[in-house]
Amino acid sequence: MNFIIRWLVTSLAVAFTVWLVPGIGFAPGANSVIDIVAFSVVLALLNMAVKPVLQVLSLPVTVLTFGIFYLVVNTAMLYLASGISSGLFGIGFYIASFGSAFVASIVISIASSILNSLID
C-alpha cells in the first residue's frame, strides 16, 4: 500500500513538473498519461532502491555543502529514471539541460513533500 501511495504522489508531482518546467517533457505524439504513469513507476522504484545508497555514498559532500548536494542526487535520479524508462519502455521523456533537470528535481521534491503531508 505504501508503494502505491508513493507512486501516485510521484505521478502527480511529475505531471505538475512537466506542466511547469520548460525543458522537461515527453516526445510529441506520445500518450502522456501512460508515459507519466510508467515514468513515475520507474522513478518511485529508483527512489526506494537506489537513492538511499547514493545518499549514503554522497554524505560527506552533502555535509560539506550543507545539504545542497542532495539536490544533485535528486537530479541524478531523474536522469537515471529517464534513461531507464526510455530504454525499457520506449518512453520519450526528455531533459533539455542540466539546469532544467535541476529545477525539475526541486519542483518534484517540493510537490511530493506537499502531497505527502496532505495524505498523512
Short mmCIF file of C-alpha atoms in Angstrom, two decimals, residues 7 11 67-68 80 98 101 104:
data_model
loop_
_atom_site.label_atom_id
_atom_site.label_comp_id
_atom_site.label_asym_id
_atom_site.label_seq_id
_atom_site.Cartn_x
_atom_site.Cartn_y
_atom_site.Cartn_z
CA TRP A 7 3.68 6.07 -6.83
CA SER A 11 2.85 10.66 -10.67
CA GLY A 67 22.64 19.65 2.10
CA ILE A 68 22.71 21.32 -1.29
CA LEU A 80 18.66 7.71 -14.36
CA PHE A 98 21.14 20.02 -16.50
CA ALA A 101 16.65 18.77 -14.66
CA ALA A 104 12.59 19.76 -12.12
#
